[in-house]
Amino acid sequence: QVHLVESGGGVVQSGRSLRLSCVVSGFTFSSYGMHWVRQAPGKGLEWVAVISDDGNNKHYLDSVRGRFTISRDNSKNTLYLQMNSLRGEDTAVYYCAKGPLGGHLSYWGQGTLVTVSS
Amino acid sequence: EIVLTQSPATLSLSPGERATLSCRASQSVSSYFAWYQQKPGQAPRLLIYDASNRATGIPARFSGSGSGTDFTLTISSLEPGDFAVYYCQQRADWPLTFGGGTRLEIK
């Protein structure tokens, strides 16, 4: 079975940093692109970033480009999202999801909540 | 960015009825289109990809159609577990975008 487990969320002050992790199992991690998608409380889904299977290609939502960095460690089956200069509007549940670089998202983790306080 | 507009925002139906959910894109996305279901407190689940292909394990009562700018998700006969929020998504251009969602509620 495919499993994706996010961690690293929490309460952080505006302007500070946080790193999210997503550990996966049940598929060959190094063969698939991976995404981060977020959902603000009571709101819809917003795609954040994607990384290719080999880590060489990345795309970002404009509002996070330059502040967030997506990366992966294929030897650890782990996806990361380094979030710097956090803002109140970054408050959301962050999901990692399996999917090709420009594709649909076939499996999702349960999410980790990030709350940015002022 | 490609904007996806879902309608209606809320759909009230009874179990056994047919549900038709719509999504319109601000420009053509060809068939690079997906539908997801999200229940309260849960992660989204992929239902349909490439406009009309059911994802693994998705029952045949779910079907998708459309291409270009207009897409439809049809649930042929609603079951109690189908009442949820449904999102559409395009992958034709960056950034990937989602619609605002349709809440399917029990009448």
PDB file of N, CA, C and O in Angstrom, chain A residues 32-102:
ATOM      1  N   TYR A  32       9.146   8.858  -9.162  1.00  0.00           N
ATOM      2  CA  TYR A  32       7.956   9.695  -9.290  1.00  0.00           C
ATOM      3  C   TYR A  32       8.197  11.125  -8.852  1.00  0.00           C
ATOM      4  O   TYR A  32       8.926  11.383  -7.888  1.00  0.00           O
ATOM      5  N   GLY A  33       7.522  12.034  -9.539  1.00  0.00           N
ATOM      6  CA  GLY A  33       7.470  13.402  -9.067  1.00  0.00           C
ATOM      7  C   GLY A  33       6.645  13.496  -7.801  1.00  0.00           C
ATOM      8  O   GLY A  33       5.841  12.603  -7.506  1.00  0.00           O
ATOM      9  N   MET A  34       6.861  14.578  -7.062  1.00  0.00           N
ATOM     10  CA  MET A  34       6.144  14.783  -5.812  1.00  0.00           C
ATOM     11  C   MET A  34       5.739  16.243  -5.687  1.00  0.00           C
ATOM     12  O   MET A  34       6.461  17.150  -6.117  1.00  0.00           O
ATOM     13  N   HIS A  35       4.588  16.463  -5.063  1.00  0.00           N
ATOM     14  CA  HIS A  35       4.006  17.788  -4.940  1.00  0.00           C
ATOM     15  C   HIS A  35       3.734  18.134  -3.483  1.00  0.00           C
ATOM     16  O   HIS A  35       3.556  17.241  -2.642  1.00  0.00           O
ATOM     17  N   TRP A  36       3.624  19.440  -3.220  1.00  0.00           N
ATOM     18  CA  TRP A  36       3.042  19.958  -2.000  1.00  0.00           C
ATOM     19  C   TRP A  36       1.802  20.773  -2.396  1.00  0.00           C
ATOM     20  O   TRP A  36       1.862  21.590  -3.326  1.00  0.00           O
ATOM     21  N   VAL A  37       0.723  20.534  -1.678  1.00  0.00           N
ATOM     22  CA  VAL A  37      -0.542  21.247  -1.868  1.00  0.00           C
ATOM     23  C   VAL A  37      -1.002  21.698  -0.492  1.00  0.00           C
ATOM     24  O   VAL A  37      -0.842  20.963   0.477  1.00  0.00           O
ATOM     25  N   ARG A  38      -1.573  22.891  -0.391  1.00  0.00           N
ATOM     26  CA  ARG A  38      -2.018  23.365   0.912  1.00  0.00           C
ATOM     27  C   ARG A  38      -3.494  23.728   0.885  1.00  0.00           C
ATOM     28  O   ARG A  38      -4.076  23.948  -0.177  1.00  0.00           O
ATOM     29  N   GLN A  39      -4.051  23.804   2.086  1.00  0.00           N
ATOM     30  CA  GLN A  39      -5.467  24.119   2.239  1.00  0.00           C
ATOM     31  C   GLN A  39      -5.630  24.969   3.483  1.00  0.00           C
ATOM     32  O   GLN A  39      -5.468  24.475   4.604  1.00  0.00           O
ATOM     33  N   ALA A  40      -5.916  26.238   3.291  1.00  0.00           N
ATOM     34  CA  ALA A  40      -6.168  27.123   4.419  1.00  0.00           C
ATOM     35  C   ALA A  40      -7.437  26.684   5.137  1.00  0.00           C
ATOM     36  O   ALA A  40      -8.325  26.068   4.521  1.00  0.00           O
ATOM     37  N   PRO A  41      -7.561  26.977   6.415  1.00  0.00           N
ATOM     38  CA  PRO A  41      -8.732  26.532   7.189  1.00  0.00           C
ATOM     39  C   PRO A  41     -10.047  26.931   6.526  1.00  0.00           C
ATOM     40  O   PRO A  41     -10.270  28.110   6.242  1.00  0.00           O
ATOM     41  N   GLY A  42     -10.886  25.948   6.246  1.00  0.00           N
ATOM     42  CA  GLY A  42     -12.191  26.196   5.652  1.00  0.00           C
ATOM     43  C   GLY A  42     -12.179  26.594   4.185  1.00  0.00           C
ATOM     44  O   GLY A  42     -13.218  26.967   3.639  1.00  0.00           O
ATOM     45  N   LYS A  43     -11.017  26.510   3.549  1.00  0.00           N
ATOM     46  CA  LYS A  43     -10.880  26.953   2.159  1.00  0.00           C
ATOM     47  C   LYS A  43     -10.588  25.787   1.228  1.00  0.00           C
ATOM     48  O   LYS A  43     -10.562  24.631   1.644  1.00  0.00           O
ATOM     49  N   GLY A  44     -10.362  26.111  -0.053  1.00  0.00           N
ATOM     50  CA  GLY A  44     -10.090  25.095  -1.049  1.00  0.00           C
ATOM     51  C   GLY A  44      -8.617  24.734  -1.134  1.00  0.00           C
ATOM     52  O   GLY A  44      -7.793  25.158  -0.321  1.00  0.00           O
ATOM     53  N   LEU A  45      -8.311  23.930  -2.146  1.00  0.00           N
ATOM     54  CA  LEU A  45      -6.958  23.430  -2.334  1.00  0.00           C
ATOM     55  C   LEU A  45      -6.135  24.416  -3.157  1.00  0.00           C
ATOM     56  O   LEU A  45      -6.627  25.033  -4.100  1.00  0.00           O
ATOM     57  N   GLU A  46      -4.857  24.538  -2.792  1.00  0.00           N
ATOM     58  CA  GLU A  46      -3.930  25.405  -3.519  1.00  0.00           C
ATOM     59  C   GLU A  46      -2.621  24.657  -3.722  1.00  0.00           C
ATOM     60  O   GLU A  46      -1.951  24.285  -2.751  1.00  0.00           O
ATOM     61  N   TRP A  47      -2.259  24.448  -4.967  1.00  0.00           N
ATOM     62  CA  TRP A  47      -0.996  23.797  -5.287  1.00  0.00           C
ATOM     63  C   TRP A  47       0.157  24.728  -4.926  1.00  0.00           C
ATOM     64  O   TRP A  47       0.079  25.942  -5.147  1.00  0.00           O
ATOM     65  N   VAL A  48       1.239  24.154  -4.374  1.00  0.00           N
ATOM     66  CA  VAL A  48       2.358  24.953  -3.884  1.00  0.00           C
ATOM     67  C   VAL A  48       3.634  24.739  -4.696  1.00  0.00           C
ATOM     68  O   VAL A  48       4.282  25.701  -5.108  1.00  0.00           O
ATOM     69  N   ALA A  49       4.011  23.471  -4.885  1.00  0.00           N
ATOM     70  CA  ALA A  49       5.294  23.201  -5.535  1.00  0.00           C
ATOM     71  C   ALA A  49       5.351  21.758  -5.997  1.00  0.00           C
ATOM     72  O   ALA A  49       4.609  20.906  -5.493  1.00  0.00           O
ATOM     73  N   VAL A  50       6.245  21.500  -6.944  1.00  0.00           N
ATOM     74  CA  VAL A  50       6.471  20.145  -7.446  1.00  0.00           C
ATOM     75  C   VAL A  50       7.962  19.953  -7.699  1.00  0.00           C
ATOM     76  O   VAL A  50       8.685  20.913  -7.997  1.00  0.00           O
ATOM     77  N   ILE A  51       8.420  18.710  -7.565  1.00  0.00           N
ATOM     78  CA  ILE A  51       9.796  18.352  -7.867  1.00  0.00           C
ATOM     79  C   ILE A  51       9.785  17.078  -8.701  1.00  0.00           C
ATOM     80  O   ILE A  51       8.971  16.177  -8.449  1.00  0.00           O
ATOM     81  N   SER A  52      10.666  17.012  -9.673  1.00  0.00           N
ATOM     82  CA  SER A  52      10.730  15.833 -10.534  1.00  0.00           C
ATOM     83  C   SER A  52      11.350  14.660  -9.780  1.00  0.00           C
ATOM     84  O   SER A  52      11.878  14.810  -8.678  1.00  0.00           O
ATOM     85  N   ASP A  53      11.292  13.495 -10.401  1.00  0.00           N
ATOM     86  CA  ASP A  53      11.774  12.272  -9.748  1.00  0.00           C
ATOM     87  C   ASP A  53      13.255  12.368  -9.371  1.00  0.00           C
ATOM     88  O   ASP A  53      13.647  11.872  -8.301  1.00  0.00           O
ATOM     89  N   ASP A  54      14.044  13.020 -10.219  1.00  0.00           N
ATOM     90  CA  ASP A  54      15.477  13.115  -9.945  1.00  0.00           C
ATOM     91  C   ASP A  54      15.858  14.400  -9.220  1.00  0.00           C
ATOM     92  O   ASP A  54      17.044  14.630  -8.940  1.00  0.00           O
ATOM     93  N   GLY A  55      14.887  15.238  -8.935  1.00  0.00           N
ATOM     94  CA  GLY A  55      15.147  16.472  -8.200  1.00  0.00           C
ATOM     95  C   GLY A  55      15.645  17.621  -9.049  1.00  0.00           C
ATOM     96  O   GLY A  55      15.894  18.707  -8.520  1.00  0.00           O
ATOM     97  N   ASN A  56      15.782  17.413 -10.345  1.00  0.00           N
ATOM     98  CA  ASN A  56      16.388  18.443 -11.182  1.00  0.00           C
ATOM     99  C   ASN A  56      15.416  19.491 -11.702  1.00  0.00           C
ATOM    100  O   ASN A  56      15.829  20.552 -12.162  1.00  0.00           O
ATOM    101  N   ASN A  57      14.150  19.192 -11.654  1.00  0.00           N
ATOM    102  CA  ASN A  57      13.146  20.152 -12.129  1.00  0.00           C
ATOM    103  C   ASN A  57      12.177  20.480 -11.016  1.00  0.00           C
ATOM    104  O   ASN A  57      11.673  19.588 -10.323  1.00  0.00           O
ATOM    105  N   LYS A  58      11.924  21.776 -10.845  1.00  0.00           N
ATOM    106  CA  LYS A  58      11.025  22.238  -9.790  1.00  0.00           C
ATOM    107  C   LYS A  58      10.168  23.379 -10.334  1.00  0.00           C
ATOM    108  O   LYS A  58      10.609  24.151 -11.191  1.00  0.00           O
ATOM    109  N   HIS A  59       8.950  23.454  -9.830  1.00  0.00           N
ATOM    110  CA  HIS A  59       8.074  24.577 -10.147  1.00  0.00           C
ATOM    111  C   HIS A  59       7.404  25.020  -8.859  1.00  0.00           C
ATOM    112  O   HIS A  59       7.148  24.196  -7.965  1.00  0.00           O
ATOM    113  N   TYR A  60       7.087  26.330  -8.774  1.00  0.00           N
ATOM    114  CA  TYR A  60       6.507  26.885  -7.564  1.00  0.00           C
ATOM    115  C   TYR A  60       5.331  27.792  -7.886  1.00  0.00           C
ATOM    116  O   TYR A  60       5.271  28.422  -8.954  1.00  0.00           O
ATOM    117  N   LEU A  61       4.436  27.902  -6.933  1.00  0.00           N
ATOM    118  CA  LEU A  61       3.405  28.924  -6.940  1.00  0.00           C
ATOM    119  C   LEU A  61       4.113  30.275  -6.808  1.00  0.00           C
ATOM    120  O   LEU A  61       5.062  30.410  -6.044  1.00  0.00           O
ATOM    121  N   ASP A  62       3.652  31.275  -7.555  1.00  0.00           N
ATOM    122  CA  ASP A  62       4.334  32.570  -7.533  1.00  0.00           C
ATOM    123  C   ASP A  62       4.472  33.142  -6.131  1.00  0.00           C
ATOM    124  O   ASP A  62       5.514  33.717  -5.782  1.00  0.00           O
ATOM    125  N   SER A  63       3.449  32.993  -5.310  1.00  0.00           N
ATOM    126  CA  SER A  63       3.448  33.625  -3.991  1.00  0.00           C
ATOM    127  C   SER A  63       4.433  32.985  -3.020  1.00  0.00           C
ATOM    128  O   SER A  63       4.691  33.541  -1.950  1.00  0.00           O
ATOM    129  N   VAL A  64       4.983  31.831  -3.353  1.00  0.00           N
ATOM    130  CA  VAL A  64       5.956  31.185  -2.460  1.00  0.00           C
ATOM    131  C   VAL A  64       7.354  31.126  -3.071  1.00  0.00           C
ATOM    132  O   VAL A  64       8.321  30.816  -2.375  1.00  0.00           O
ATOM    133  N   ARG A  65       7.445  31.433  -4.371  1.00  0.00           N
ATOM    134  CA  ARG A  65       8.752  31.354  -5.028  1.00  0.00           C
ATOM    135  C   ARG A  65       9.714  32.326  -4.361  1.00  0.00           C
ATOM    136  O   ARG A  65       9.390  33.479  -4.111  1.00  0.00           O
ATOM    137  N   GLY A  66      10.917  31.816  -4.055  1.00  0.00           N
ATOM    138  CA  GLY A  66      11.909  32.631  -3.363  1.00  0.00           C
ATOM    139  C   GLY A  66      11.840  32.511  -1.858  1.00  0.00           C
ATOM    140  O   GLY A  66      12.791  32.883  -1.165  1.00  0.00           O
ATOM    141  N   ARG A  67      10.724  32.011  -1.333  1.00  0.00           N
ATOM    142  CA  ARG A  67      10.593  31.815   0.131  1.00  0.00           C
ATOM    143  C   ARG A  67      10.589  30.332   0.479  1.00  0.00           C
ATOM    144  O   ARG A  67      11.107  29.942   1.530  1.00  0.00           O
ATOM    145  N   PHE A  68       9.986  29.515  -0.392  1.00  0.00           N
ATOM    146  CA  PHE A  68       9.876  28.079  -0.145  1.00  0.00           C
ATOM    147  C   PHE A  68      10.818  27.333  -1.087  1.00  0.00           C
ATOM    148  O   PHE A  68      11.012  27.740  -2.238  1.00  0.00           O
ATOM    149  N   THR A  69      11.360  26.212  -0.592  1.00  0.00           N
ATOM    150  CA  THR A  69      12.202  25.355  -1.423  1.00  0.00           C
ATOM    151  C   THR A  69      11.768  23.908  -1.256  1.00  0.00           C
ATOM    152  O   THR A  69      11.720  23.398  -0.136  1.00  0.00           O
ATOM    153  N   ILE A  70      11.459  23.288  -2.371  1.00  0.00           N
ATOM    154  CA  ILE A  70      11.111  21.871  -2.361  1.00  0.00           C
ATOM    155  C   ILE A  70      12.370  21.066  -2.674  1.00  0.00           C
ATOM    156  O   ILE A  70      13.192  21.471  -3.516  1.00  0.00           O
ATOM    157  N   SER A  71      12.538  19.957  -1.980  1.00  0.00           N
ATOM    158  CA  SER A  71      13.697  19.104  -2.215  1.00  0.00           C
ATOM    159  C   SER A  71      13.328  17.671  -1.853  1.00  0.00           C
ATOM    160  O   SER A  71      12.255  17.412  -1.298  1.00  0.00           O
ATOM    161  N   ARG A  72      14.214  16.761  -2.148  1.00  0.00           N
ATOM    162  CA  ARG A  72      13.951  15.351  -1.849  1.00  0.00           C
ATOM    163  C   ARG A  72      15.259  14.626  -1.613  1.00  0.00           C
ATOM    164  O   ARG A  72      16.314  15.020  -2.126  1.00  0.00           O
ATOM    165  N   ASP A  73      15.159  13.546  -0.842  1.00  0.00           N
ATOM    166  CA  ASP A  73      16.286  12.650  -0.601  1.00  0.00           C
ATOM    167  C   ASP A  73      15.802  11.254  -0.985  1.00  0.00           C
ATOM    168  O   ASP A  73      15.080  10.614  -0.206  1.00  0.00           O
ATOM    169  N   ASN A  74      16.160  10.823  -2.179  1.00  0.00           N
ATOM    170  CA  ASN A  74      15.665   9.535  -2.655  1.00  0.00           C
ATOM    171  C   ASN A  74      16.225   8.359  -1.852  1.00  0.00           C
ATOM    172  O   ASN A  74      15.613   7.288  -1.830  1.00  0.00           O
ATOM    173  N   SER A  75      17.351   8.550  -1.187  1.00  0.00           N
ATOM    174  CA  SER A  75      17.906   7.466  -0.369  1.00  0.00           C
ATOM    175  C   SER A  75      17.119   7.274   0.925  1.00  0.00           C
ATOM    176  O   SER A  75      17.189   6.217   1.555  1.00  0.00           O
ATOM    177  N   LYS A  76      16.337   8.302   1.300  1.00  0.00           N
ATOM    178  CA  LYS A  76      15.540   8.243   2.522  1.00  0.00           C
ATOM    179  C   LYS A  76      14.040   8.219   2.239  1.00  0.00           C
ATOM    180  O   LYS A  76      13.240   8.311   3.177  1.00  0.00           O
ATOM    181  N   ASN A  77      13.666   8.129   0.966  1.00  0.00           N
ATOM    182  CA  ASN A  77      12.239   8.154   0.591  1.00  0.00           C
ATOM    183  C   ASN A  77      11.513   9.340   1.225  1.00  0.00           C
ATOM    184  O   ASN A  77      10.387   9.199   1.711  1.00  0.00           O
ATOM    185  N   THR A  78      12.153  10.483   1.204  1.00  0.00           N
ATOM    186  CA  THR A  78      11.617  11.641   1.911  1.00  0.00           C
ATOM    187  C   THR A  78      11.596  12.882   1.032  1.00  0.00           C
ATOM    188  O   THR A  78      12.565  13.197   0.342  1.00  0.00           O
ATOM    189  N   LEU A  79      10.476  13.580   1.099  1.00  0.00           N
ATOM    190  CA  LEU A  79      10.262  14.860   0.425  1.00  0.00           C
ATOM    191  C   LEU A  79      10.289  15.948   1.485  1.00  0.00           C
ATOM    192  O   LEU A  79       9.840  15.738   2.620  1.00  0.00           O
ATOM    193  N   TYR A  80      10.793  17.117   1.104  1.00  0.00           N
ATOM    194  CA  TYR A  80      10.878  18.231   2.048  1.00  0.00           C
ATOM    195  C   TYR A  80      10.250  19.494   1.455  1.00  0.00           C
ATOM    196  O   TYR A  80      10.173  19.667   0.248  1.00  0.00           O
ATOM    197  N   LEU A  81       9.843  20.384   2.367  1.00  0.00           N
ATOM    198  CA  LEU A  81       9.471  21.730   1.981  1.00  0.00           C
ATOM    199  C   LEU A  81      10.063  22.676   3.025  1.00  0.00           C
ATOM    200  O   LEU A  81       9.612  22.699   4.167  1.00  0.00           O
ATOM    201  N   GLN A  82      11.082  23.407   2.625  1.00  0.00           N
ATOM    202  CA  GLN A  82      11.677  24.422   3.500  1.00  0.00           C
ATOM    203  C   GLN A  82      10.913  25.720   3.285  1.00  0.00           C
ATOM    204  O   GLN A  82      10.854  26.222   2.158  1.00  0.00           O
ATOM    205  N   MET A  83      10.325  26.225   4.355  1.00  0.00           N
ATOM    206  CA  MET A  83       9.512  27.429   4.269  1.00  0.00           C
ATOM    207  C   MET A  83      10.169  28.542   5.079  1.00  0.00           C
ATOM    208  O   MET A  83      10.295  28.419   6.305  1.00  0.00           O
ATOM    209  N   ASN A  84      10.587  29.587   4.416  1.00  0.00           N
ATOM    210  CA  ASN A  84      11.212  30.740   5.066  1.00  0.00           C
ATOM    211  C   ASN A  84      10.316  31.956   4.965  1.00  0.00           C
ATOM    212  O   ASN A  84       9.392  31.994   4.152  1.00  0.00           O
ATOM    213  N   SER A  85      10.600  32.948   5.778  1.00  0.00           N
ATOM    214  CA  SER A  85       9.852  34.218   5.756  1.00  0.00           C
ATOM    215  C   SER A  85       8.347  33.974   5.747  1.00  0.00           C
ATOM    216  O   SER A  85       7.608  34.527   4.930  1.00  0.00           O
ATOM    217  N   LEU A  86       7.907  33.149   6.676  1.00  0.00           N
ATOM    218  CA  LEU A  86       6.498  32.763   6.690  1.00  0.00           C
ATOM    219  C   LEU A  86       5.584  33.946   6.985  1.00  0.00           C
ATOM    220  O   LEU A  86       5.930  34.875   7.719  1.00  0.00           O
ATOM    221  N   ARG A  87       4.396  33.892   6.375  1.00  0.00           N
ATOM    222  CA  ARG A  87       3.391  34.944   6.500  1.00  0.00           C
ATOM    223  C   ARG A  87       2.092  34.338   6.994  1.00  0.00           C
ATOM    224  O   ARG A  87       1.882  33.129   6.902  1.00  0.00           O
ATOM    225  N   GLY A  88       1.205  35.186   7.472  1.00  0.00           N
ATOM    226  CA  GLY A  88      -0.077  34.697   7.953  1.00  0.00           C
ATOM    227  C   GLY A  88      -0.844  33.926   6.895  1.00  0.00           C
ATOM    228  O   GLY A  88      -1.507  32.924   7.200  1.00  0.00           O
ATOM    229  N   GLU A  89      -0.729  34.356   5.659  1.00  0.00           N
ATOM    230  CA  GLU A  89      -1.466  33.691   4.576  1.00  0.00           C
ATOM    231  C   GLU A  89      -0.898  32.317   4.219  1.00  0.00           C
ATOM    232  O   GLU A  89      -1.470  31.613   3.375  1.00  0.00           O
ATOM    233  N   ASP A  90       0.206  31.939   4.834  1.00  0.00           N
ATOM    234  CA  ASP A  90       0.749  30.587   4.640  1.00  0.00           C
ATOM    235  C   ASP A  90       0.118  29.585   5.603  1.00  0.00           C
ATOM    236  O   ASP A  90       0.386  28.384   5.502  1.00  0.00           O
ATOM    237  N   THR A  91      -0.705  30.073   6.528  1.00  0.00           N
ATOM    238  CA  THR A  91      -1.386  29.185   7.462  1.00  0.00           C
ATOM    239  C   THR A  91      -2.289  28.221   6.696  1.00  0.00           C
ATOM    240  O   THR A  91      -3.171  28.649   5.943  1.00  0.00           O
ATOM    241  N   ALA A  92      -2.065  26.924   6.879  1.00  0.00           N
ATOM    242  CA  ALA A  92      -2.807  25.918   6.115  1.00  0.00           C
ATOM    243  C   ALA A  92      -2.400  24.521   6.565  1.00  0.00           C
ATOM    244  O   ALA A  92      -1.380  24.343   7.243  1.00  0.00           O
ATOM    245  N   VAL A  93      -3.191  23.563   6.153  1.00  0.00           N
ATOM    246  CA  VAL A  93      -2.753  22.171   6.188  1.00  0.00           C
ATOM    247  C   VAL A  93      -1.956  21.932   4.904  1.00  0.00           C
ATOM    248  O   VAL A  93      -2.423  22.276   3.814  1.00  0.00           O
ATOM    249  N   TYR A  94      -0.765  21.371   5.064  1.00  0.00           N
ATOM    250  CA  TYR A  94       0.096  21.095   3.918  1.00  0.00           C
ATOM    251  C   TYR A  94       0.092  19.596   3.652  1.00  0.00           C
ATOM    252  O   TYR A  94       0.395  18.799   4.548  1.00  0.00           O
ATOM    253  N   TYR A  95      -0.266  19.248   2.425  1.00  0.00           N
ATOM    254  CA  TYR A  95      -0.295  17.853   1.989  1.00  0.00           C
ATOM    255  C   TYR A  95       0.854  17.588   1.027  1.00  0.00           C
ATOM    256  O   TYR A  95       1.131  18.415   0.144  1.00  0.00           O
ATOM    257  N   CYS A  96       1.484  16.433   1.160  1.00  0.00           N
ATOM    258  CA  CYS A  96       2.352  15.974   0.086  1.00  0.00           C
ATOM    259  C   CYS A  96       1.547  14.999  -0.762  1.00  0.00           C
ATOM    260  O   CYS A  96       0.610  14.345  -0.272  1.00  0.00           O
ATOM    261  N   ALA A  97       1.878  14.934  -2.030  1.00  0.00           N
ATOM    262  CA  ALA A  97       1.121  14.090  -2.950  1.00  0.00           C
ATOM    263  C   ALA A  97       2.039  13.554  -4.033  1.00  0.00           C
ATOM    264  O   ALA A  97       2.966  14.239  -4.485  1.00  0.00           O
ATOM    265  N   LYS A  98       1.752  12.352  -4.455  1.00  0.00           N
ATOM    266  CA  LYS A  98       2.518  11.684  -5.524  1.00  0.00           C
ATOM    267  C   LYS A  98       1.923  12.043  -6.870  1.00  0.00           C
ATOM    268  O   LYS A  98       0.705  11.969  -7.055  1.00  0.00           O
ATOM    269  N   GLY A  99       2.798  12.419  -7.807  1.00  0.00           N
ATOM    270  CA  GLY A  99       2.304  12.724  -9.141  1.00  0.00           C
ATOM    271  C   GLY A  99       3.424  13.186 -10.024  1.00  0.00           C
ATOM    272  O   GLY A  99       4.400  13.759  -9.533  1.00  0.00           O
ATOM    273  N   PRO A 100       3.308  12.963 -11.314  1.00  0.00           N
ATOM    274  CA  PRO A 100       4.338  13.430 -12.244  1.00  0.00           C
ATOM    275  C   PRO A 100       4.427  14.945 -12.243  1.00  0.00           C
ATOM    276  O   PRO A 100       3.551  15.634 -11.720  1.00  0.00           O
ATOM    277  N   LEU A 101       5.489  15.449 -12.879  1.00  0.00           N
ATOM    278  CA  LEU A 101       5.801  16.872 -12.827  1.00  0.00           C
ATOM    279  C   LEU A 101       4.585  17.726 -13.197  1.00  0.00           C
ATOM    280  O   LEU A 101       4.251  18.673 -12.514  1.00  0.00           O
ATOM    281  N   GLY A 102       3.939  17.392 -14.269  1.00  0.00           N
ATOM    282  CA  GLY A 102       2.783  18.185 -14.673  1.00  0.00           C
ATOM    283  C   GLY A 102       1.531  17.355 -14.700  1.00  0.00           C
ATOM    284  O   GLY A 102       0.758  17.417 -15.656  1.00  0.00           O
TER     285      GLY A 102
END
